[in-house]
Coordinates of C-alpha atoms and ligand atoms in Angstrom, one line a residue:
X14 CA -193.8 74.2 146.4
X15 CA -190.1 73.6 147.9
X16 CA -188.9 76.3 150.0
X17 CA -185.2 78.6 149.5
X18 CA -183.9 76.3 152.1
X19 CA -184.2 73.2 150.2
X20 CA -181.5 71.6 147.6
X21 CA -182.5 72.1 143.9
X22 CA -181.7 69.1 142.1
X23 CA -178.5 70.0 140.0
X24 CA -179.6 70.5 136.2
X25 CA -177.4 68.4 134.1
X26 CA -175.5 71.3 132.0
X27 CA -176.3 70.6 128.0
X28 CA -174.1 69.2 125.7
X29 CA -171.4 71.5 124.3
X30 CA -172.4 71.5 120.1
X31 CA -169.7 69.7 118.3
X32 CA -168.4 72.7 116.1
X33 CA -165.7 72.0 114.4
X34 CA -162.9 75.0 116.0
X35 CA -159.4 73.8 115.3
X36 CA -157.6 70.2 114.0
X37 CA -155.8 70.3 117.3
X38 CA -159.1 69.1 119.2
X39 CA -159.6 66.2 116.6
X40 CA -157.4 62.6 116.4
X41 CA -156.1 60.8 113.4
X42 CA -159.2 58.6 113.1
X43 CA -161.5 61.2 113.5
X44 CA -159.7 63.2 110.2
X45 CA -159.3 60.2 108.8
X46 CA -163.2 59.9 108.8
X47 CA -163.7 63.3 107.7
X48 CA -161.1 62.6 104.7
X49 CA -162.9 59.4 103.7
X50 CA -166.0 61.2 103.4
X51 CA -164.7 64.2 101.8
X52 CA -163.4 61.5 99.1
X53 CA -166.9 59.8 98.9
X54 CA -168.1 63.4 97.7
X55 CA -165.5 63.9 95.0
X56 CA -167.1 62.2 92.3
X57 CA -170.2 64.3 92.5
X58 CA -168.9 67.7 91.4
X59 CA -169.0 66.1 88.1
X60 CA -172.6 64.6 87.8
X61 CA -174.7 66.6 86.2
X62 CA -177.1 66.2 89.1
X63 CA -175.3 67.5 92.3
X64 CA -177.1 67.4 95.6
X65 CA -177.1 64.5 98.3
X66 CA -180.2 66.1 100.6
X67 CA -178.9 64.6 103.6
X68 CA -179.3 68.0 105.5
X69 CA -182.5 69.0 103.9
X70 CA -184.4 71.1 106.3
X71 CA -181.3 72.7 108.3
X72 CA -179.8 76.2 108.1
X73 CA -176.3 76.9 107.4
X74 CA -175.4 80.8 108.7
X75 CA -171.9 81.9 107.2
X76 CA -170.9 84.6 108.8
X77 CA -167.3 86.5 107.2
X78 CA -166.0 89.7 109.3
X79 CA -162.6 89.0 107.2
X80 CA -162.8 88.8 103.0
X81 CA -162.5 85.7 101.4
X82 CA -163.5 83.8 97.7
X83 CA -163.1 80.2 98.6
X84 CA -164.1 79.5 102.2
X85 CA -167.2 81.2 102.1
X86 CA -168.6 80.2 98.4
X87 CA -167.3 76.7 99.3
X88 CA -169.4 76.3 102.3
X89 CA -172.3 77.8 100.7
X90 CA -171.9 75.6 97.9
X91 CA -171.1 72.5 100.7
X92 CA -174.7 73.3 102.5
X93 CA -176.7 73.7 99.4
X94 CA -175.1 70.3 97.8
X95 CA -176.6 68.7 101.4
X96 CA -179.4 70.3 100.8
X97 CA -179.5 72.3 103.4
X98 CA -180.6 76.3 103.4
X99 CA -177.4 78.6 103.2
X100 CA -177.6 82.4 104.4
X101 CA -173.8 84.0 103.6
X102 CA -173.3 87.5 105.6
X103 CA -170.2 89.9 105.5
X104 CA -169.6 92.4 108.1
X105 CA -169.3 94.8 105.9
X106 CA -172.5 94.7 104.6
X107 CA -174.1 94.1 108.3
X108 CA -175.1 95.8 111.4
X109 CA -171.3 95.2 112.4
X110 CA -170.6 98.3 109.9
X111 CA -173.1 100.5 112.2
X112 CA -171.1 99.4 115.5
X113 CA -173.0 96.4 116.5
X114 CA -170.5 93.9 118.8
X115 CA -169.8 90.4 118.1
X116 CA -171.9 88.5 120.6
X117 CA -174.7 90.8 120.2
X118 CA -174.6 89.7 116.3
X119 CA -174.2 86.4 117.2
X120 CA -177.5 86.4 119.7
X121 CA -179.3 88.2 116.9
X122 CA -178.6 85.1 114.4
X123 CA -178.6 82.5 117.4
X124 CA -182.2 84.1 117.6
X125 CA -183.3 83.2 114.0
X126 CA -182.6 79.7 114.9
X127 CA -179.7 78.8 112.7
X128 CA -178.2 74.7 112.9
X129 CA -174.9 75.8 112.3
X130 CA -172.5 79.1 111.9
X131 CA -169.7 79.2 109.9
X132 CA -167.4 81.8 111.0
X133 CA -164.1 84.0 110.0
X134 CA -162.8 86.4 112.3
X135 CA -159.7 88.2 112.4
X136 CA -159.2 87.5 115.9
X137 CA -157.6 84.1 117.3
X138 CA -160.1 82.4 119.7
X139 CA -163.5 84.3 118.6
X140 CA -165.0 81.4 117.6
X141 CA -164.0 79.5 120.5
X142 CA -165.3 82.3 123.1
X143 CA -168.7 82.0 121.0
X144 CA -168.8 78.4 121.5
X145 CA -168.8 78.9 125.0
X146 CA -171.7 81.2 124.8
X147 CA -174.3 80.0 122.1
X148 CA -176.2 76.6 121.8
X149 CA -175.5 76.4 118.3
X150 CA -171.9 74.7 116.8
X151 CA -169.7 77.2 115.2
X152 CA -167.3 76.1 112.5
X153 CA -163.8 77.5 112.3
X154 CA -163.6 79.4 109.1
X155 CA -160.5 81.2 110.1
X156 CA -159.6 82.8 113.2
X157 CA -156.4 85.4 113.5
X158 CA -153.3 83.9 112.8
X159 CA -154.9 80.5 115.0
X160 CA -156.0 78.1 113.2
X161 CA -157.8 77.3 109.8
X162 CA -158.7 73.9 109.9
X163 CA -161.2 72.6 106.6
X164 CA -158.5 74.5 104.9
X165 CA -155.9 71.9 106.2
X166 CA -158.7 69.1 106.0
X167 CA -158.7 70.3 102.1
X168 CA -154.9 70.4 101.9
X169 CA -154.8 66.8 103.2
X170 CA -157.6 65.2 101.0
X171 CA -155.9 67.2 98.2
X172 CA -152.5 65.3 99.5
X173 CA -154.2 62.0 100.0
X174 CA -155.3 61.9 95.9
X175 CA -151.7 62.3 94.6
X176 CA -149.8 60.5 97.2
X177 CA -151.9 57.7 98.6
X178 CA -150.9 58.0 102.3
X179 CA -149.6 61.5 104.8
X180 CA -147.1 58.5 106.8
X181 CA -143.5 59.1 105.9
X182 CA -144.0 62.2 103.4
X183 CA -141.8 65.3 103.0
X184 CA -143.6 68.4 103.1
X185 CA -142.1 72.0 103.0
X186 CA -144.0 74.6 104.5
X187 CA -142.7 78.1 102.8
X188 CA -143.5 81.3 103.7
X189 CA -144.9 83.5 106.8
X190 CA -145.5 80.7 108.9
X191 CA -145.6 83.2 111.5
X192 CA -149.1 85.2 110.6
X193 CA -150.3 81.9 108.6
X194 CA -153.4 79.9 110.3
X195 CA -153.0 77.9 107.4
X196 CA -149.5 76.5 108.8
X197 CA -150.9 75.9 112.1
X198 CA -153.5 73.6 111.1
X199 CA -151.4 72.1 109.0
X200 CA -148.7 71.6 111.5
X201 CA -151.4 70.2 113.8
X202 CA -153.1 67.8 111.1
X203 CA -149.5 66.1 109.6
X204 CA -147.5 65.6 113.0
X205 CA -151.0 63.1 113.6
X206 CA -149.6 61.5 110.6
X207 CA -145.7 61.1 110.9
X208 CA -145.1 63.7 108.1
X209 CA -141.2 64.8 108.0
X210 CA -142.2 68.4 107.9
X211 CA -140.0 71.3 106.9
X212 CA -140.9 75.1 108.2
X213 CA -139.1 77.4 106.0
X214 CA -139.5 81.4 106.0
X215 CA -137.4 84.6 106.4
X216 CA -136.4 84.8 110.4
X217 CA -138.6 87.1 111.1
X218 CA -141.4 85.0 110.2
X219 CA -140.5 81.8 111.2
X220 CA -140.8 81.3 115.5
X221 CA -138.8 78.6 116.9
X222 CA -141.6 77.8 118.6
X223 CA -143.3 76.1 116.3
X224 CA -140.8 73.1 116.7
X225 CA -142.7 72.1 120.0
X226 CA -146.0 72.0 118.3
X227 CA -145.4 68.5 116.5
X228 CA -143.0 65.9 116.7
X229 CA -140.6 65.9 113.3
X230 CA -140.5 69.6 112.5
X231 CA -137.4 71.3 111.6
X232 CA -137.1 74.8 110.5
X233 CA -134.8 76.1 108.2
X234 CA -134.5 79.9 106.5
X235 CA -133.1 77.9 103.1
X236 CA -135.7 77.5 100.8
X237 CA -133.4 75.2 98.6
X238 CA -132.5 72.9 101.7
X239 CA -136.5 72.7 102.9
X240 CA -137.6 72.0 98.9
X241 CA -134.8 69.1 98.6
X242 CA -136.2 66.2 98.4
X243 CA -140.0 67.3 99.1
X244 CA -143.0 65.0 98.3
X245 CA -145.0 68.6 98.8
X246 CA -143.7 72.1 98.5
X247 CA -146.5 74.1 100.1
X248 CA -146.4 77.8 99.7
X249 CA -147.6 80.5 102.0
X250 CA -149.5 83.9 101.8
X251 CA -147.6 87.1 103.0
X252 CA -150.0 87.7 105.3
X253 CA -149.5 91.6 105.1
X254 CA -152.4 92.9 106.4
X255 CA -151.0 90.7 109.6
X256 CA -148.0 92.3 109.7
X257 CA -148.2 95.7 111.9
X258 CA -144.3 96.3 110.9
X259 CA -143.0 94.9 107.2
X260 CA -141.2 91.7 108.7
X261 CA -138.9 91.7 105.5
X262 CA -138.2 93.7 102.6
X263 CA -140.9 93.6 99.9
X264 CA -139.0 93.5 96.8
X265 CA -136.9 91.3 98.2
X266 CA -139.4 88.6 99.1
X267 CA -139.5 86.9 95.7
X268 CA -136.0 87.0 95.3
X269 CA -135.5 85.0 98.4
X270 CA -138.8 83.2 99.1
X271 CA -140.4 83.0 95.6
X272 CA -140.8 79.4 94.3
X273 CA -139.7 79.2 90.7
X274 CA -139.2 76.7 88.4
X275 CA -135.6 76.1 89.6
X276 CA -137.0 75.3 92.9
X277 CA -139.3 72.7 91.8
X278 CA -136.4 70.4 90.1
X279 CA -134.5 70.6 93.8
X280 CA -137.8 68.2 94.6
X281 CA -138.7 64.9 94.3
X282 CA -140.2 63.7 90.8
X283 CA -143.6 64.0 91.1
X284 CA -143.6 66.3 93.7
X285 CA -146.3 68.6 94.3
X286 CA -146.9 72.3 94.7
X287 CA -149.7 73.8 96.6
X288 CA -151.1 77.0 98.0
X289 CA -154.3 77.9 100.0
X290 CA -154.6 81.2 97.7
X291 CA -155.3 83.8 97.1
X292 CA -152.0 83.7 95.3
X293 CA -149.7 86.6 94.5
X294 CA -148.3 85.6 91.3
X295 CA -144.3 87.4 91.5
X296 CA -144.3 87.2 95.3
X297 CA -145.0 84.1 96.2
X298 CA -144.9 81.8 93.6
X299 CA -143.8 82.8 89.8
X300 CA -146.7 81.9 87.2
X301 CA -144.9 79.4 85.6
X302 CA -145.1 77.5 88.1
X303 CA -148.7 78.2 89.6
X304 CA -149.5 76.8 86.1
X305 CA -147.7 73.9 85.6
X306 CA -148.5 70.1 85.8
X307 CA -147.1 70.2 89.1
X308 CA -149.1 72.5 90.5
X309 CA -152.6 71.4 92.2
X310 CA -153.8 74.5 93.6
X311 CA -157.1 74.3 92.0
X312 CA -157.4 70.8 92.7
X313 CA -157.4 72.0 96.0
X314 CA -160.1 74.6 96.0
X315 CA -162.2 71.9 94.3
X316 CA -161.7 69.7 97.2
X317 CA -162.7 72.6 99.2
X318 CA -166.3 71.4 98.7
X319 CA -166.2 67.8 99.2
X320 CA -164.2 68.6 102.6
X321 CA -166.9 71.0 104.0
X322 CA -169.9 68.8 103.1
X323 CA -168.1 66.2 105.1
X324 CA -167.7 68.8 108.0
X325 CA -171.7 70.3 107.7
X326 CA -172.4 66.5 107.8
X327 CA -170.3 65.5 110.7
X328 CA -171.7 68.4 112.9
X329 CA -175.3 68.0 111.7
X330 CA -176.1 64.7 111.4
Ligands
CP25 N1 -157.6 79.8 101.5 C1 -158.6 80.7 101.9 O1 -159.0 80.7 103.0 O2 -159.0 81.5 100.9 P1 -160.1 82.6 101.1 O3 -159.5 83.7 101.9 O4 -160.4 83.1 99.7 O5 -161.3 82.0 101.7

């Protein structure tokens, strides 16, 4: 029996999970790998059979504490196509709603032995505190206004099928940048790729800051100067339930920072027009364009799919 008195051998510390927690912490090749896999699982959303079971057996926990359509069905969807088992819980409709904290919710699930959480948290760095604390890798489904990143992962793939390469584009970025994870990731994911990119918003909603954050970034409160010549016009939510003070006039908003179809002929041919949705059709973006040729913004919650089977995969493989 070894006495108090006697060194313990140290106790290597275990791995950190890979999670997948922001596109800052990845490198061009590793979203490049991600991408290429995402493509490779494109054609199967139209076979009549859908499911690649190269997960079967493993346990997929999404866990929302912030609404959402498209992040949460699409990773559901993305385990089940892997054949993995998928368990989707809102806090609304868990012991959250009767007071329960965050790390106590995430030990109760940590305790039924999930392979994986998926999580969406209105505060920036949740996920990231969890990582520290549980054995299990936690995907970034949204955190704050931080980062968002297989919603940039979706953007790019969704990119990558119209335009061939990121290198050398022309991409505006319109709207509150300030409140938007969506911007972030994106900021993050196309200064890996030599993207001219062009942050446009109302003042109030567009921090200088963000200049630092990639190289090739200007900023501009034009929307007709950042659409010029765009390869991608890439519209924003009004993040309003972000905004503890209205940052700019409502009814002005359109009127200023609506894309119309105006807009669109200020842009390169063949340009582009995306948003992560949910849209706000006569705030954002006017219908007619939402639903023209130009517009892929279902093409990108389709890709939504293929990019988060590649991202179950990567971390569960
Ligand atoms: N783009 C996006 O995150 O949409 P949801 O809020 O519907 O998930």
């Amino acid at each position: 029996m070894s006495s108090l008195t006697e060194p313990v051998p140290c106790q290597p510390r275990p791995a950190q999970p890979r999670g997948l927690l922001g596109i800052a912490e990845l490198d061009r090749a590793e979203i490049e790998q991600i991408l290429d896999r995402a493509k490779s699982f494109q054609p199967l959303q139209n076979q009549s059979f859908k499911r690649v079971d190269t997960l079967r057996g493993k346990l997929v926990v999404n866990l929302f504490f912030e609404a959402s359509t498209r992040t949460r069905i699409s990773f559901e969807i993305a385990a089940k196509r892997l054949g993995a088992d998928a368990v989707s819980i809102s806090a609304a409709g868990s012991s959250v709603s009767k007071g329960e904290s965050l790390v106590d919710t995430l030990n109760t699930l940590a305790a039924m032995r999930p392979d994986a959480i998926v999580m969406r948290h209105a505060a920036s760095g949740a996920p990231h505190f969890l990582q520290r604390h549980l054995p299990i890798p936690i995907v970034n489904a949204g955190d704050g206004t931080h980062e968002h990143p297989t919603q940039a992962l979706l953007d790019a793939r969704t990119i990558l099928d119209y335009k061939q390469h990121l290198d050398g584009l022309r991409i505006a970025i319109i709207g509150d940048i300030a409140h938007s994870r969506v911007a972030r990731s994106n900021i993050h994911l196309l200064g890996k790729f030599g993207v001219d990119l062009v942050l446009c918003g109302p003042a109030p909603l567009l921090p200088r800051e963000l200049r630092g954050m990639a190289p090739g970034i200007t900023l501009t409160p034009d929307m007709s100067e950042a659409i010029r010549n765009a390869d991608v016009i890439m519209m924003l939510r009004v993040q309003l339930e972000r905004q503890h003070e209205a940052a700019f006039p409502a009814s002005e908003y359109f009127r200023f920072y609506g894309l119309r179809l105006e807009h669109t002929s200020l842009a390169k041919r063949g340009a582009i027009v995306m948003h992560p949705g949910p849209i706000n059709r006569g705030r954002e973006i006017a219908s007619e364009v939402a639903d023209s040729q130009s517009s892929v913004i279902l093409n990108q919650v389709e890709n939504g799919v293929a990019v988060r089977m590649a991202v179950l995969e990567r971390i569960l493989k």
